[in-house]
Amino acid sequence: MAVCIAVIAKENCPLYIRSVPTQGELKFHYTVHTSLDVVEEKISGVGKALADQRELYLGLLYPTEDYKVYGYVTNSKVKFVIVVDSSNTSLRDNEIRSMFRKLHNSFTDVMCNPFYNPGDPIQSKAFDSIVSTMMVQAC
Amino acid sequence: MDQGSAAGTGGTFISLSDTEQRCYSGLYALCQPDSSGKLAAGKVAELFRASQLPAETLHQVTEVCGAKRLGYFGCGQFYVALKLMAAAQVGLPVRLESVAGELPLPVFVGIMNELEMRYPNHPSTNESQPHILGSLTGSAPRPPADRPVLRHPDTSMDKQEAWSPPRSPGISPPRSPSAYRSYPYGAQRNGTDTLLAHDGNVPGRLSVPQENSSPSHYSLKLQSEHPVITCVASVERLVERAEIDYSDEPWRITEEQREYYTNQFRSLQPDLNALIMGTVAKNFFTKSKLPIPELSHIWELSDVDKDGALTFPEFCTAFHLIVARKNGYPLPETLPATLRPGFVEPGVVTVPPSEATEPLIVFDDKMMPGANQLEMGSVDLQMTSRPGVTAKQDTRDESRKPEFSPKRIPDPHEKPIQRVSTLKPDSPQELDANMKSRTRPRSYSSTSIDDAMKKVEEPPTPPPRPQKTHSRASSLDLNKLFQQSGQGSRPSQHSLSAKSGWLPPPPALPPRPPATQIFSFLPGSEKSSQKAVQQPNFADFSKFREEQESSVRGGLSTEDLAPPKSDSTLRHQGHAPQKPVRRKLHPESESATPPSATPYSAATLTKSTQRPPPKQKREIQMAIRKNRETNAVLTRLNSELQQQLKVVHRERVTLESQLELLRPVAST
């Protein structure tokens, strides 16, 4: 269960950030921001390979004491970042992958909506619901 | 407007229920009260007439309520009068005693002015709700749509005015269901346009003028069916009645509404099996003046297969949601079961396979250029889930719930495969135009294949034909070619087949004239041989003249033989008989004069020329004659074909101009 989920656009501006509010959102925003550097690093590292071969799932970006940050980038350079509580060690890699997959799917659904302009903050309720299912169920 | 005590001022105390108070207050406002509370007599009279009570009854009412005594209708008198009229309509005598009890609301029929008068009230009440009522200013389409809405606005507008304060908080979902329970009745009964009567919003949204006529018919029909129901006293009763009458919740699409949606769909996309592009749908739904987030939500709900385009059932769903929203219904979080595209299958949705074949390019339109690769990447990434999901795509019609993950993945894969096969059945023009303009790497290949296939199909057939007809060869080759072209082109256009069909006869003729000429030649040769001995000087001359005349005679004979054959063939074709006929006449006229001369000269000249190299000369001369005959035939053919070609060109130009005229209409 994620503690914070963020969708960042190609220009590194946030499209959607949602975190469990109990632990101070600013901290998560900062974490997500710094994780973008790691994402860029990983993307550029695979620059030689063709886009098809590049793995979308970036894996663990960096761990800290309290939590781990996972990254996923799409072919259009839209980044998904999931911050997971470190105490929640039962989460396996596959689960993280499935979370990213769901995120990606609902993101493409949002994109499909002609009323959505790319670059706008994501206000889709469906997307929200998907994210809610993945978030830690906190009040 | 003091409602509770209004009746008291009239001298008689009558208790009014809430609904009655509302109704009466609305009617009171309708009758243009002036500052002192007196009502305009004209309006009151109109209202009374609209109640369809006999004049005597109306007089009684006026008398009893005290207006006659006072000379005007004050608030109290008006209310009493209304109640008396209600009683009279129910059948009770016009007495004060009869109005003491509970009565249904009075019915007023056919008051156009009433409607128009009510509308000026609306902007004032509704301005507080901008998000819903943005289109109020567009009142032009309103009157025509509202004219048939006779009874509804009467009561519903009263309710509306009364309800308007609760609506001002507007979007808050908890309040709206209670407030708008009265609307399912109207929403269901009258289709989309009579919903206009309630809000006055939808007219602005439905800007196409034709829409007003068709839904108004629906409303007329429906209203005639249920005249009495309009004046149910309580809101709950209305809801029950609505449920009883239509046995559905507001999310069900009635037949009239479906018809209306079908027409709207057709206006956007003539083929009901095809898809409406996202941008097209966006522009269309934006006209509804709903806020973009709501439209976005509606889209998410209705685009079940998440392809960025709307199939016909999806379109109906979206349209219905918009209509409901316009009438104040809160948008559901999930798609109601009755609105799912797979719901009404028997009569309406007949094309599940086409839904499975949305063109991928529509999807690509909405996504960034890289998103296309995104889909590729996602497909690659999720290899394991694909096989399981492909089966699901077949069952897409059944599984309408918005489960994004299983459906997402196979879509990009299935689409290019299926699109090639199903692109042609889909509306080719729009899709092709869109695809050509917005192709992505993957999809481009299939579209170009389709286009190439289509184009390749067309050209092969025309070129061979002209070649065959215009190819130059000896008579034997011409025979073969003309026969081939005749067979090949018979299924094709008439004019061309007429051309080619007409061709066989002439080549057949040249072999014969030599025979006839041989016949004529032989007797003539004897004579000519004699003459050649006698007059060797004239050998060359005579030879030339003989050839000319023989060619002419051959031409004549060919022409004689040609007309019957051309007639027979042309009767079959029936296309270009006139020209060969005309042609027949000319050569006949031309050859009319020489024939008379030829027998003589041929006879005389052939004698002289014959003897020295009889066989060789004969052969050469025959060959020359043949060639000249074929030349003549071919020149004639050529000219006639060119004339026919001109005709065909003209036809083609007219057809192309017609196509040009039609094309911009079809592609919008």
mmCIF file with all atom_site columns, C-alpha atoms in Angstrom, chain A residues 51-52 55-57 72 74-76 97 101-102 104-118 123-127 129-130, chain B residues 278-279 281-282 285-286 292-293 295-297 299-300 306-308 333 363 366-368 370-371 373-375 377-378 381-382 404-405 408-409:
data_model
loop_
_atom_site.group_PDB
_atom_site.id
_atom_site.type_symbol
_atom_site.label_atom_id
_atom_site.label_alt_id
_atom_site.label_comp_id
_atom_site.label_asym_id
_atom_site.label_entity_id
_atom_site.label_seq_id
_atom_site.pdbx_PDB_ins_code
_atom_site.Cartn_x
_atom_site.Cartn_y
_atom_site.Cartn_z
_atom_site.occupancy
_atom_site.B_iso_or_equiv
_atom_site.pdbx_formal_charge
_atom_site.auth_seq_id
_atom_site.auth_comp_id
_atom_site.auth_asym_id
_atom_site.auth_atom_id
_atom_site.pdbx_PDB_model_num
ATOM 1  C CA . ALA A 1 51  ? 12.610  2.810  -26.673 1.00 0.00 ? 51  ALA A CA 1
ATOM 2  C CA . ASP A 1 52  ? 11.025  -0.585 -26.996 1.00 0.00 ? 52  ASP A CA 1
ATOM 3  C CA . GLU A 1 55  ? 12.013  -0.993 -19.257 1.00 0.00 ? 55  GLU A CA 1
ATOM 4  C CA . LEU A 1 56  ? 9.138   1.118  -18.148 1.00 0.00 ? 56  LEU A CA 1
ATOM 5  C CA . TYR A 1 57  ? 9.340   -0.050 -14.625 1.00 0.00 ? 57  TYR A CA 1
ATOM 6  C CA . TYR A 1 72  ? 7.947   4.050  -13.546 1.00 0.00 ? 72  TYR A CA 1
ATOM 7  C CA . THR A 1 74  ? 6.077   5.854  -19.773 1.00 0.00 ? 74  THR A CA 1
ATOM 8  C CA . ASN A 1 75  ? 7.173   6.246  -23.320 1.00 0.00 ? 75  ASN A CA 1
ATOM 9  C CA . SER A 1 76  ? 5.939   9.763  -23.326 1.00 0.00 ? 76  SER A CA 1
ATOM 10 C CA . ARG A 1 97  ? 4.574   -3.552 -10.846 1.00 0.00 ? 97  ARG A CA 1
ATOM 11 C CA . ARG A 1 101 ? 0.296   -1.057 -14.404 1.00 0.00 ? 101 ARG A CA 1
ATOM 12 C CA . LYS A 1 102 ? -3.006  -0.038 -12.960 1.00 0.00 ? 102 LYS A CA 1
ATOM 13 C CA . HIS A 1 104 ? -0.734  3.454  -16.271 1.00 0.00 ? 104 HIS A CA 1
ATOM 14 C CA . ASN A 1 105 ? -3.997  2.042  -17.467 1.00 0.00 ? 105 ASN A CA 1
ATOM 15 C CA . SER A 1 106 ? -6.097  4.561  -15.652 1.00 0.00 ? 106 SER A CA 1
ATOM 16 C CA . PHE A 1 107 ? -3.785  7.289  -16.825 1.00 0.00 ? 107 PHE A CA 1
ATOM 17 C CA . THR A 1 108 ? -4.321  6.286  -20.419 1.00 0.00 ? 108 THR A CA 1
ATOM 18 C CA . ASP A 1 109 ? -8.022  6.282  -19.779 1.00 0.00 ? 109 ASP A CA 1
ATOM 19 C CA . VAL A 1 110 ? -7.736  9.825  -18.566 1.00 0.00 ? 110 VAL A CA 1
ATOM 20 C CA . MET A 1 111 ? -5.776  10.671 -21.658 1.00 0.00 ? 111 MET A CA 1
ATOM 21 C CA . CYS A 1 112 ? -8.437  9.150  -23.837 1.00 0.00 ? 112 CYS A CA 1
ATOM 22 C CA . ASN A 1 113 ? -10.934 11.592 -22.544 1.00 0.00 ? 113 ASN A CA 1
ATOM 23 C CA . PRO A 1 114 ? -11.149 14.338 -25.139 1.00 0.00 ? 114 PRO A CA 1
ATOM 24 C CA . PHE A 1 115 ? -12.076 16.795 -22.480 1.00 0.00 ? 115 PHE A CA 1
ATOM 25 C CA . TYR A 1 116 ? -8.761  16.332 -20.814 1.00 0.00 ? 116 TYR A CA 1
ATOM 26 C CA . ASN A 1 117 ? -6.003  18.562 -22.021 1.00 0.00 ? 117 ASN A CA 1
ATOM 27 C CA . PRO A 1 118 ? -2.604  17.060 -21.577 1.00 0.00 ? 118 PRO A CA 1
ATOM 28 C CA . GLN A 1 123 ? -9.202  15.541 -12.010 1.00 0.00 ? 123 GLN A CA 1
ATOM 29 C CA . SER A 1 124 ? -10.726 12.311 -13.076 1.00 0.00 ? 124 SER A CA 1
ATOM 30 C CA . LYS A 1 125 ? -12.748 10.604 -10.446 1.00 0.00 ? 125 LYS A CA 1
ATOM 31 C CA . ALA A 1 126 ? -11.998 7.249  -11.923 1.00 0.00 ? 126 ALA A CA 1
ATOM 32 C CA . PHE A 1 127 ? -8.344  7.922  -11.619 1.00 0.00 ? 127 PHE A CA 1
ATOM 33 C CA . SER A 1 129 ? -10.663 5.861  -7.233  1.00 0.00 ? 129 SER A CA 1
ATOM 34 C CA . ILE A 1 130 ? -7.902  3.746  -8.659  1.00 0.00 ? 130 ILE A CA 1
ATOM 35 C CA . GLY B 2 278 ? -13.328 12.103 -29.437 1.00 0.00 ? 278 GLY B CA 1
ATOM 36 C CA . THR B 2 279 ? -12.857 15.602 -30.712 1.00 0.00 ? 279 THR B CA 1
ATOM 37 C CA . ALA B 2 281 ? -17.907 14.330 -29.540 1.00 0.00 ? 281 ALA B CA 1
ATOM 38 C CA . LYS B 2 282 ? -16.127 16.901 -27.451 1.00 0.00 ? 282 LYS B CA 1
ATOM 39 C CA . PHE B 2 285 ? -21.073 17.907 -26.014 1.00 0.00 ? 285 PHE B CA 1
ATOM 40 C CA . THR B 2 286 ? -19.395 21.173 -25.239 1.00 0.00 ? 286 THR B CA 1
ATOM 41 C CA . ILE B 2 292 ? -15.658 20.707 -18.597 1.00 0.00 ? 292 ILE B CA 1
ATOM 42 C CA . PRO B 2 293 ? -14.989 18.621 -15.487 1.00 0.00 ? 293 PRO B CA 1
ATOM 43 C CA . LEU B 2 295 ? -18.248 16.571 -19.279 1.00 0.00 ? 295 LEU B CA 1
ATOM 44 C CA . SER B 2 296 ? -15.014 14.849 -18.532 1.00 0.00 ? 296 SER B CA 1
ATOM 45 C CA . HIS B 2 297 ? -16.700 12.760 -15.919 1.00 0.00 ? 297 HIS B CA 1
ATOM 46 C CA . TRP B 2 299 ? -17.059 10.883 -20.837 1.00 0.00 ? 299 TRP B CA 1
ATOM 47 C CA . GLU B 2 300 ? -15.320 8.635  -18.399 1.00 0.00 ? 300 GLU B CA 1
ATOM 48 C CA . LYS B 2 306 ? -11.852 3.512  -23.210 1.00 0.00 ? 306 LYS B CA 1
ATOM 49 C CA . ASP B 2 307 ? -10.896 4.035  -26.761 1.00 0.00 ? 307 ASP B CA 1
ATOM 50 C CA . GLY B 2 308 ? -11.363 7.745  -27.016 1.00 0.00 ? 308 GLY B CA 1
ATOM 51 C CA . GLU B 2 333 ? -20.030 7.728  -9.751  1.00 0.00 ? 333 GLU B CA 1
ATOM 52 C CA . PHE B 2 363 ? -6.964  6.403  -29.549 1.00 0.00 ? 363 PHE B CA 1
ATOM 53 C CA . LYS B 2 366 ? -5.983  11.750 -27.854 1.00 0.00 ? 366 LYS B CA 1
ATOM 54 C CA . MET B 2 367 ? -2.646  10.645 -26.726 1.00 0.00 ? 367 MET B CA 1
ATOM 55 C CA . MET B 2 368 ? 0.675   12.252 -27.075 1.00 0.00 ? 368 MET B CA 1
ATOM 56 C CA . GLY B 2 370 ? 4.843   9.005  -27.372 1.00 0.00 ? 370 GLY B CA 1
ATOM 57 C CA . ALA B 2 371 ? 1.767   7.489  -25.918 1.00 0.00 ? 371 ALA B CA 1
ATOM 58 C CA . GLN B 2 373 ? 4.814   3.830  -28.036 1.00 0.00 ? 373 GLN B CA 1
ATOM 59 C CA . LEU B 2 374 ? 3.507   3.744  -24.539 1.00 0.00 ? 374 LEU B CA 1
ATOM 60 C CA . GLU B 2 375 ? 0.901   1.315  -25.613 1.00 0.00 ? 375 GLU B CA 1
ATOM 61 C CA . GLY B 2 377 ? 5.627   -0.721 -24.351 1.00 0.00 ? 377 GLY B CA 1
ATOM 62 C CA . SER B 2 378 ? 2.798   -1.593 -22.107 1.00 0.00 ? 378 SER B CA 1
ATOM 63 C CA . LEU B 2 381 ? 5.518   -5.349 -20.688 1.00 0.00 ? 381 LEU B CA 1
ATOM 64 C CA . GLN B 2 382 ? 2.395   -7.240 -19.997 1.00 0.00 ? 382 GLN B CA 1
ATOM 65 C CA . PHE B 2 404 ? -9.680  -0.637 -16.958 1.00 0.00 ? 404 PHE B CA 1
ATOM 66 C CA . SER B 2 405 ? -6.763  -2.903 -16.532 1.00 0.00 ? 405 SER B CA 1
ATOM 67 C CA . ARG B 2 408 ? -6.568  -1.665 -21.781 1.00 0.00 ? 408 ARG B CA 1
ATOM 68 C CA . ILE B 2 409 ? -3.927  -4.032 -22.826 1.00 0.00 ? 409 ILE B CA 1
#
